[in-house]
mmCIF file of C-alpha atoms in Angstrom:
data_model
loop_
_atom_site.group_PDB
_atom_site.id
_atom_site.type_symbol
_atom_site.label_atom_id
_atom_site.label_comp_id
_atom_site.label_asym_id
_atom_site.label_seq_id
_atom_site.Cartn_x
_atom_site.Cartn_y
_atom_site.Cartn_z
ATOM 1 C CA MET A 1 -0.184 0.248 -0.238
ATOM 2 C CA ASN A 2 1.727 3.434 -1.654
ATOM 3 C CA ILE A 3 1.423 7.134 0.714
ATOM 4 C CA SER A 4 -2.733 8.999 -0.717
ATOM 5 C CA LYS A 5 -1.456 11.319 -2.636
ATOM 6 C CA THR A 6 -4.291 12.957 -2.223
ATOM 7 C CA ALA A 7 -3.539 13.693 1.241
ATOM 8 C CA LEU A 8 -0.110 14.275 0.132
ATOM 9 C CA ALA A 9 -1.216 17.316 -2.206
ATOM 10 C CA ILE A 10 -3.658 18.818 0.842
ATOM 11 C CA SER A 11 -0.609 19.119 2.724
ATOM 12 C CA LEU A 12 1.004 21.448 -0.060
ATOM 13 C CA LYS A 13 -1.300 23.318 -0.467
ATOM 14 C CA PHE A 14 -1.282 24.073 3.153
ATOM 15 C CA ASN A 15 1.105 24.821 3.328
ATOM 16 C CA ALA A 16 1.970 26.994 0.734
ATOM 17 C CA LEU A 17 -1.493 29.204 1.031
ATOM 18 C CA ARG A 18 -1.176 29.566 4.156
ATOM 19 C CA LYS A 19 2.157 31.747 3.820
ATOM 20 C CA GLN A 20 -0.164 34.777 1.865
ATOM 21 C CA GLN A 21 -0.554 37.726 2.668
ATOM 22 C CA HIS A 22 -3.710 37.442 2.476
ATOM 23 C CA ILE A 23 -4.805 34.331 4.532
ATOM 24 C CA GLN A 24 -1.528 34.665 6.936
ATOM 25 C CA HIS A 25 -2.427 36.587 9.337
ATOM 26 C CA LEU A 26 -5.826 34.432 9.266
ATOM 27 C CA ILE A 27 -3.606 31.019 10.263
ATOM 28 C CA PRO A 28 -2.640 30.669 14.588
ATOM 29 C CA ASN A 29 0.846 30.367 15.099
ATOM 30 C CA GLU A 30 1.958 26.853 16.332
ATOM 31 C CA ILE A 31 0.315 25.857 12.931
ATOM 32 C CA HIS A 32 3.273 28.066 10.980
ATOM 33 C CA GLN A 33 5.542 26.625 13.313
ATOM 34 C CA TYR A 34 4.556 23.166 13.029
ATOM 35 C CA TYR A 35 5.406 23.527 8.911
ATOM 36 C CA GLU A 36 8.773 25.792 8.920
ATOM 37 C CA SER A 37 10.557 24.204 12.496
ATOM 38 C CA VAL A 38 8.472 21.235 12.428
ATOM 39 C CA ILE A 39 8.358 18.430 9.479
ATOM 40 C CA PHE A 40 10.479 18.992 7.286
ATOM 41 C CA TRP A 41 8.889 18.608 3.291
ATOM 42 C CA HIS A 42 12.228 19.923 1.491
ATOM 43 C CA SER A 43 14.746 22.826 1.082
ATOM 44 C CA ASN A 44 13.314 25.920 2.916
ATOM 45 C CA SER A 45 16.445 28.139 2.189
ATOM 46 C CA GLY A 46 18.129 28.961 -1.480
ATOM 47 C CA PHE A 47 17.560 29.750 -4.723
ATOM 48 C CA PHE A 48 15.672 26.747 -5.730
ATOM 49 C CA SER A 49 13.656 26.886 -2.318
ATOM 50 C CA THR A 50 12.672 30.726 -4.518
ATOM 51 C CA ILE A 51 12.285 29.151 -7.492
ATOM 52 C CA LYS A 52 9.490 26.875 -6.461
ATOM 53 C CA ASN A 53 7.972 28.915 -4.762
ATOM 54 C CA LEU A 54 7.716 31.025 -7.914
ATOM 55 C CA PHE A 55 6.432 27.400 -9.374
ATOM 56 C CA ILE A 56 4.127 27.243 -6.452
ATOM 57 C CA ASN A 57 2.227 30.524 -6.501
ATOM 58 C CA ALA A 58 2.077 30.213 -10.127
ATOM 59 C CA LEU A 59 0.056 26.881 -10.344
ATOM 60 C CA LEU A 60 -2.774 28.412 -7.211
ATOM 61 C CA ARG A 61 -3.200 31.307 -8.908
ATOM 62 C CA ILE A 62 -4.817 28.766 -11.522
ATOM 63 C CA ASP A 63 -6.462 26.539 -9.174
ATOM 64 C CA GLU A 64 -8.270 29.185 -8.445
ATOM 65 C CA MET A 65 -9.431 30.634 -11.803
ATOM 66 C CA LEU A 66 -10.816 26.830 -12.590
ATOM 67 C CA LEU A 67 -11.122 26.079 -9.818
ATOM 68 C CA PRO A 68 -12.970 28.593 -8.217
ATOM 69 C CA GLY A 69 -13.231 27.417 -4.426
ATOM 70 C CA ASP A 70 -10.546 25.023 -4.424
ATOM 71 C CA LEU A 71 -8.503 26.924 -2.362
ATOM 72 C CA HIS A 72 -10.943 28.304 0.206
ATOM 73 C CA HIS A 73 -12.339 24.917 0.864
ATOM 74 C CA ILE A 74 -8.922 23.913 1.906
ATOM 75 C CA ILE A 75 -8.282 26.488 4.557
ATOM 76 C CA PHE A 76 -11.935 27.213 5.567
ATOM 77 C CA ARG A 77 -11.409 23.243 6.998
ATOM 78 C CA LYS A 78 -7.844 23.602 8.337
ATOM 79 C CA LEU A 79 -9.609 25.467 11.049
ATOM 80 C CA SER A 80 -12.969 25.054 11.099
ATOM 81 C CA VAL A 81 -11.182 21.568 12.912
ATOM 82 C CA TYR A 82 -8.433 23.538 14.400
ATOM 83 C CA THR A 83 -11.489 25.724 16.331
ATOM 84 C CA LEU A 84 -13.824 23.542 16.785
ATOM 85 C CA THR A 85 -11.242 21.100 18.190
ATOM 86 C CA LYS A 86 -9.881 23.451 20.556
ATOM 87 C CA ALA A 87 -13.267 24.768 21.783
ATOM 88 C CA TYR A 88 -13.330 20.922 22.634
ATOM 89 C CA LEU A 89 -10.329 20.320 24.835
ATOM 90 C CA LYS A 90 -11.412 23.842 26.644
ATOM 91 C CA ARG A 91 -14.612 22.097 27.454
ATOM 92 C CA ASN A 92 -12.578 18.869 27.987
ATOM 93 C CA PRO A 93 -9.092 20.395 29.413
ATOM 94 C CA ASN A 94 -8.831 16.151 30.935
ATOM 95 C CA GLY A 95 -9.759 14.735 27.171
ATOM 96 C CA GLN A 96 -7.700 13.936 24.078
ATOM 97 C CA ILE A 97 -7.818 13.408 20.360
ATOM 98 C CA VAL A 98 -8.039 10.716 17.893
ATOM 99 C CA VAL A 99 -7.578 11.864 14.352
ATOM 100 C CA LEU A 100 -8.331 9.221 11.594
ATOM 101 C CA GLY A 101 -5.702 9.049 8.110
ATOM 102 C CA SER A 102 -3.925 11.467 10.105
ATOM 103 C CA GLY A 103 -1.654 11.659 7.148
ATOM 104 C CA PHE A 104 0.571 14.773 7.614
ATOM 105 C CA ASP A 105 -1.773 17.395 8.685
ATOM 106 C CA HIS A 106 -0.703 19.613 11.441
ATOM 107 C CA LEU A 107 -3.334 18.463 14.133
ATOM 108 C CA ALA A 108 -2.289 15.983 16.379
ATOM 109 C CA TRP A 109 1.655 17.341 17.352
ATOM 110 C CA ILE A 110 0.345 20.797 17.866
ATOM 111 C CA PHE A 111 -2.274 19.350 20.677
ATOM 112 C CA ALA A 112 0.058 16.673 21.678
ATOM 113 C CA ASN A 113 1.809 19.313 24.081
ATOM 114 C CA GLN A 114 -0.699 18.783 26.197
ATOM 115 C CA ASN A 115 -3.359 15.850 25.606
ATOM 116 C CA PRO A 116 -2.543 12.529 25.655
ATOM 117 C CA CYS A 117 -3.585 12.365 20.765
ATOM 118 C CA PHE A 118 -3.094 9.319 18.687
ATOM 119 C CA GLU A 119 -2.703 8.883 14.682
ATOM 120 C CA LEU A 120 -4.099 6.384 12.747
ATOM 121 C CA ASP A 121 -3.666 5.868 10.210
ATOM 122 C CA VAL A 122 -1.494 3.356 7.073
ATOM 123 C CA LEU A 123 0.938 2.016 8.216
ATOM 124 C CA PRO A 124 3.105 3.501 5.022
ATOM 125 C CA VAL A 125 2.167 6.336 5.936
ATOM 126 C CA ILE A 126 2.517 6.614 9.800
ATOM 127 C CA ARG A 127 6.344 5.703 8.343
ATOM 128 C CA GLN A 128 6.478 8.858 6.361
ATOM 129 C CA LYS A 129 5.336 10.781 8.586
ATOM 130 C CA GLN A 130 7.228 10.467 11.569
ATOM 131 C CA ALA A 131 10.596 10.592 9.233
ATOM 132 C CA MET A 132 9.336 14.441 9.027
ATOM 133 C CA ILE A 133 8.528 15.025 11.943
ATOM 134 C CA LYS A 134 12.137 16.500 13.613
ATOM 135 C CA GLN A 135 10.284 17.978 17.111
ATOM 136 C CA LYS A 136 9.089 14.325 19.093
ATOM 137 C CA ARG A 137 5.809 15.478 21.245
ATOM 138 C CA GLU A 138 5.299 12.854 24.999
ATOM 139 C CA ARG A 139 1.684 12.772 23.670
ATOM 140 C CA LEU A 140 1.719 11.525 20.277
ATOM 141 C CA TYR A 141 1.258 8.272 19.877
ATOM 142 C CA PHE A 142 0.624 6.626 15.992
ATOM 143 C CA ILE A 143 -1.247 3.695 15.664
ATOM 144 C CA GLU A 144 -1.584 1.430 12.763
ATOM 145 C CA TRP A 145 -4.349 0.853 11.198
ATOM 146 C CA ASP A 146 -6.468 0.773 8.120
ATOM 147 C CA ALA A 147 -10.496 2.027 7.946
ATOM 148 C CA ASN A 148 -11.830 -0.426 5.642
ATOM 149 C CA ASN A 149 -10.326 -3.529 7.228
ATOM 150 C CA ASP A 150 -8.902 -3.106 10.867
ATOM 151 C CA ARG A 151 -11.104 -2.671 14.095
ATOM 152 C CA LEU A 152 -11.067 0.232 15.372
ATOM 153 C CA ILE A 153 -11.687 -1.248 18.987
ATOM 154 C CA GLU A 154 -8.713 -3.200 18.207
ATOM 155 C CA SER A 155 -5.857 -0.882 16.867
ATOM 156 C CA LEU A 156 -7.461 2.046 20.287
ATOM 157 C CA ASN A 157 -6.449 -0.949 22.762
ATOM 158 C CA SER A 158 -3.171 -1.804 21.496
ATOM 159 C CA CYS A 159 -1.836 1.366 22.341
ATOM 160 C CA LYS A 160 -1.294 0.686 26.045
ATOM 161 C CA HIS A 161 -1.502 5.313 26.355
ATOM 162 C CA TYR A 162 -5.346 5.390 24.554
ATOM 163 C CA ASN A 163 -7.444 5.671 27.305
ATOM 164 C CA SER A 164 -11.680 5.104 27.048
ATOM 165 C CA GLN A 165 -12.837 6.435 30.214
ATOM 166 C CA LEU A 166 -11.254 9.518 28.609
ATOM 167 C CA PRO A 167 -13.599 12.375 27.653
ATOM 168 C CA THR A 168 -12.148 11.517 23.004
ATOM 169 C CA LEU A 169 -13.049 14.019 20.236
ATOM 170 C CA PHE A 170 -12.752 11.326 16.738
ATOM 171 C CA ILE A 171 -11.609 13.295 14.108
ATOM 172 C CA THR A 172 -12.295 12.549 10.039
ATOM 173 C CA GLU A 173 -11.547 15.216 7.869
ATOM 174 C CA GLY A 174 -11.211 14.383 3.954
ATOM 175 C CA LEU A 175 -11.776 10.476 4.927
ATOM 176 C CA ILE A 176 -15.280 9.301 5.379
ATOM 177 C CA ASP A 177 -15.655 9.927 0.738
ATOM 178 C CA TYR A 178 -13.627 6.793 0.503
ATOM 179 C CA LEU A 179 -15.746 4.802 2.503
ATOM 180 C CA ASP A 180 -18.828 2.655 1.992
ATOM 181 C CA ARG A 181 -21.883 2.820 3.712
ATOM 182 C CA ASN A 182 -21.636 -0.396 6.439
ATOM 183 C CA VAL A 183 -17.366 1.622 7.394
ATOM 184 C CA ILE A 184 -18.740 4.173 7.886
ATOM 185 C CA ARG A 185 -21.873 2.912 10.284
ATOM 186 C CA ASN A 186 -19.493 0.715 11.715
ATOM 187 C CA LEU A 187 -16.142 3.671 11.988
ATOM 188 C CA ALA A 188 -19.567 5.404 14.444
ATOM 189 C CA ALA A 189 -20.923 2.423 16.264
ATOM 190 C CA SER A 190 -17.485 1.826 17.453
ATOM 191 C CA ILE A 191 -16.631 5.703 18.990
ATOM 192 C CA LYS A 192 -20.451 5.661 20.578
ATOM 193 C CA THR A 193 -19.007 1.401 21.946
ATOM 194 C CA LEU A 194 -16.167 2.928 23.019
ATOM 195 C CA ASN A 195 -17.196 5.174 24.773
ATOM 196 C CA PRO A 196 -20.879 6.948 24.876
ATOM 197 C CA LYS A 197 -19.332 10.090 25.309
ATOM 198 C CA ASN A 198 -17.405 10.238 22.899
ATOM 199 C CA GLU A 199 -17.990 13.265 20.504
ATOM 200 C CA TRP A 200 -17.032 13.668 16.453
ATOM 201 C CA LEU A 201 -15.254 15.919 14.331
ATOM 202 C CA SER A 202 -15.497 15.367 10.081
ATOM 203 C CA THR A 203 -15.206 17.181 7.253
ATOM 204 C CA HIS A 204 -17.988 15.866 4.147
ATOM 205 C CA PHE A 205 -18.561 16.552 0.852
ATOM 206 C CA ASP A 206 -21.728 16.188 -0.953
ATOM 207 C CA ARG A 207 -20.925 16.099 -4.453
ATOM 208 C CA GLU A 208 -23.474 16.245 -5.748
ATOM 209 C CA GLN A 209 -24.312 20.097 -4.859
ATOM 210 C CA LEU A 210 -20.394 20.587 -6.414
ATOM 211 C CA ALA A 211 -19.793 22.509 -10.138
ATOM 212 C CA PHE A 212 -19.716 21.035 -12.687
ATOM 213 C CA ASN A 213 -15.893 21.377 -12.843
ATOM 214 C CA HIS A 214 -16.033 20.228 -9.100
ATOM 215 C CA ARG A 215 -17.113 17.514 -9.208
ATOM 216 C CA ILE A 216 -15.280 16.377 -11.936
ATOM 217 C CA SER A 217 -11.729 18.307 -11.391
ATOM 218 C CA PHE A 218 -12.320 15.591 -7.385
ATOM 219 C CA GLU A 219 -13.507 12.102 -8.428
ATOM 220 C CA LEU A 220 -10.655 12.391 -11.543
ATOM 221 C CA GLY A 221 -8.085 13.326 -9.684
ATOM 222 C CA VAL A 222 -8.766 10.511 -6.873
ATOM 223 C CA ARG A 223 -8.797 8.655 -10.224
ATOM 224 C CA LEU A 224 -5.884 9.596 -11.638
ATOM 225 C CA ALA A 225 -4.238 9.196 -7.884
ATOM 226 C CA GLY A 226 -4.936 5.946 -7.994
ATOM 227 C CA GLU A 227 -6.966 6.113 -5.392
ATOM 228 C CA LYS A 228 -11.593 4.893 -5.400
ATOM 229 C CA LEU A 229 -14.331 7.266 -4.113
ATOM 230 C CA THR A 230 -17.185 5.252 -2.698
ATOM 231 C CA LYS A 231 -20.817 5.933 -3.795
ATOM 232 C CA ASN A 232 -21.766 10.198 -2.760
ATOM 233 C CA VAL A 233 -23.181 9.905 -0.066
ATOM 234 C CA ASP A 234 -25.864 13.139 1.211
ATOM 235 C CA THR A 235 -25.964 14.789 3.916
ATOM 236 C CA THR A 236 -29.344 13.734 5.048
ATOM 237 C CA GLU A 237 -28.155 10.358 4.894
ATOM 238 C CA PHE A 238 -24.607 10.693 6.119
ATOM 239 C CA ALA A 239 -27.009 11.453 9.668
ATOM 240 C CA LYS A 240 -28.515 9.403 9.422
ATOM 241 C CA LEU A 241 -26.257 6.298 9.064
ATOM 242 C CA CYS A 242 -24.538 8.325 12.132
ATOM 243 C CA SER A 243 -28.034 8.541 14.361
ATOM 244 C CA SER A 244 -28.786 4.785 13.417
ATOM 245 C CA GLU A 245 -25.562 4.155 15.913
ATOM 246 C CA SER A 246 -27.133 7.572 18.726
ATOM 247 C CA PHE A 247 -24.837 10.478 16.930
ATOM 248 C CA HIS A 248 -26.267 12.906 16.206
ATOM 249 C CA ILE A 249 -24.747 16.398 14.222
ATOM 250 C CA LYS A 250 -24.830 19.049 16.742
ATOM 251 C CA HIS A 251 -23.305 21.809 14.890
ATOM 252 C CA LYS A 252 -22.374 22.241 10.944
ATOM 253 C CA ILE A 253 -20.918 24.710 9.668
ATOM 254 C CA TYR A 254 -20.921 25.149 5.685
ATOM 255 C CA SER A 255 -17.833 26.679 3.550
ATOM 256 C CA ASN A 256 -19.652 29.879 3.086
ATOM 257 C CA ASP A 257 -19.996 30.449 6.413
ATOM 258 C CA ARG A 258 -16.023 31.730 6.921
ATOM 259 C CA VAL A 259 -15.603 34.693 4.768
ATOM 260 C CA ILE A 260 -11.424 35.149 3.648
ATOM 261 C CA PHE A 261 -10.604 38.122 1.862
ATOM 262 C CA LYS A 262 -8.293 38.760 -1.467
ATOM 263 C CA THR A 263 -5.120 41.252 -1.256
ATOM 264 C CA ASN A 264 -7.500 43.728 -3.085
ATOM 265 C CA GLY A 265 -9.927 43.086 -0.404
ATOM 266 C CA GLN A 266 -13.224 41.437 -2.818
ATOM 267 C CA PRO A 267 -14.366 37.997 -1.174
ATOM 268 C CA MET A 268 -12.498 34.425 -2.263
ATOM 269 C CA SER A 269 -14.966 31.987 -3.768
ATOM 270 C CA HIS A 270 -16.148 29.158 -2.505
ATOM 271 C CA MET A 271 -17.661 25.680 -2.698
ATOM 272 C CA LYS A 272 -21.090 24.982 -2.321
ATOM 273 C CA GLY A 273 -21.384 21.327 -0.506
ATOM 274 C CA CYS A 274 -18.216 21.761 1.649
ATOM 275 C CA SER A 275 -18.651 21.736 5.676
ATOM 276 C CA VAL A 276 -17.922 20.343 9.031
ATOM 277 C CA LEU A 277 -19.771 18.634 10.719
ATOM 278 C CA HIS A 278 -19.562 18.364 14.910
ATOM 279 C CA LEU A 279 -21.767 15.089 16.520
ATOM 280 C CA ASN A 280 -22.406 14.120 19.824
#
C-alpha cells in the first residue's frame, strides 16, 4: 500500500496557502510553526526554494482561476477543525484526540503538547510522517489502522496509552468520502462503544452540490492518484447512518460561513457542498 497522494496534495497546498499575504494572519502561530520548524518537507532556503515558491504560487493562481473555491475550502476546513478541536479541549481539559486517516496533518502534533493525541493511518503514511517530524511530542502516539480492513476498537486498545474512560474527540478530515456506508456505520458504532460520551468531528462533501467542474476535477484527480471514492453520501444520509448508532449532528458549518478576503479586498470564492460536522 502506498502513501495517499490526495492527502499529500492537501498538505502541500495548505503549506503553500498559509504563507499567502491575505491568509497568513488567519493561521495560528502554532500551525505556522509546525510547517516551518517541525515537519521536514524539503529545503526551505536557497535559489531553488525561490524558484519552487514562484512555481507553486503560479499553480495556486491557476487552481483558483479554473476551480474557484477550491483553495478557500482547504483553509476553511483546516481552520474550522482546529477551532472546534481547541474548543472541545477547553470544555474537556483532560480529554484526548483521535485523528483517523491523519495523513500529514498538523492537528494532533499541536494538541499533543498538553493532551494525549493518537494518529491512526496505514503503515506507509505513519512511517513517512515519523521520518519527517523533527520535533517529537511525548503525548503523540501513532497507530497502524486501515479504515476498510481493521477494527477501530482493537487498534486503539493495542496502544497502552489510549484510555477509553477519558472523553475523546474523534476526527475524520477528508476521510469519509473514501468509506462505504457499512464502514461509516461501523465506525460510528465503534466510537460510541468505546465511550458513549465520545464526540466526532468530520468534514463532509456532498458531491451532488459541487459545481460540475469541481466534481469532475475532484473525482478524476482521485482516480488518477490511484485512489477510489465511494458512492456519494449526502448530509441527510450521513446523519441517518450516524443516528442509527446514537450520533446526532450538534453543529454544522458550511464553507460559505467563513469569508476570506483576497489581497484586493474581494472575498475568495467558496465551494458549495463542503461542510464540517460536529456530532455527539
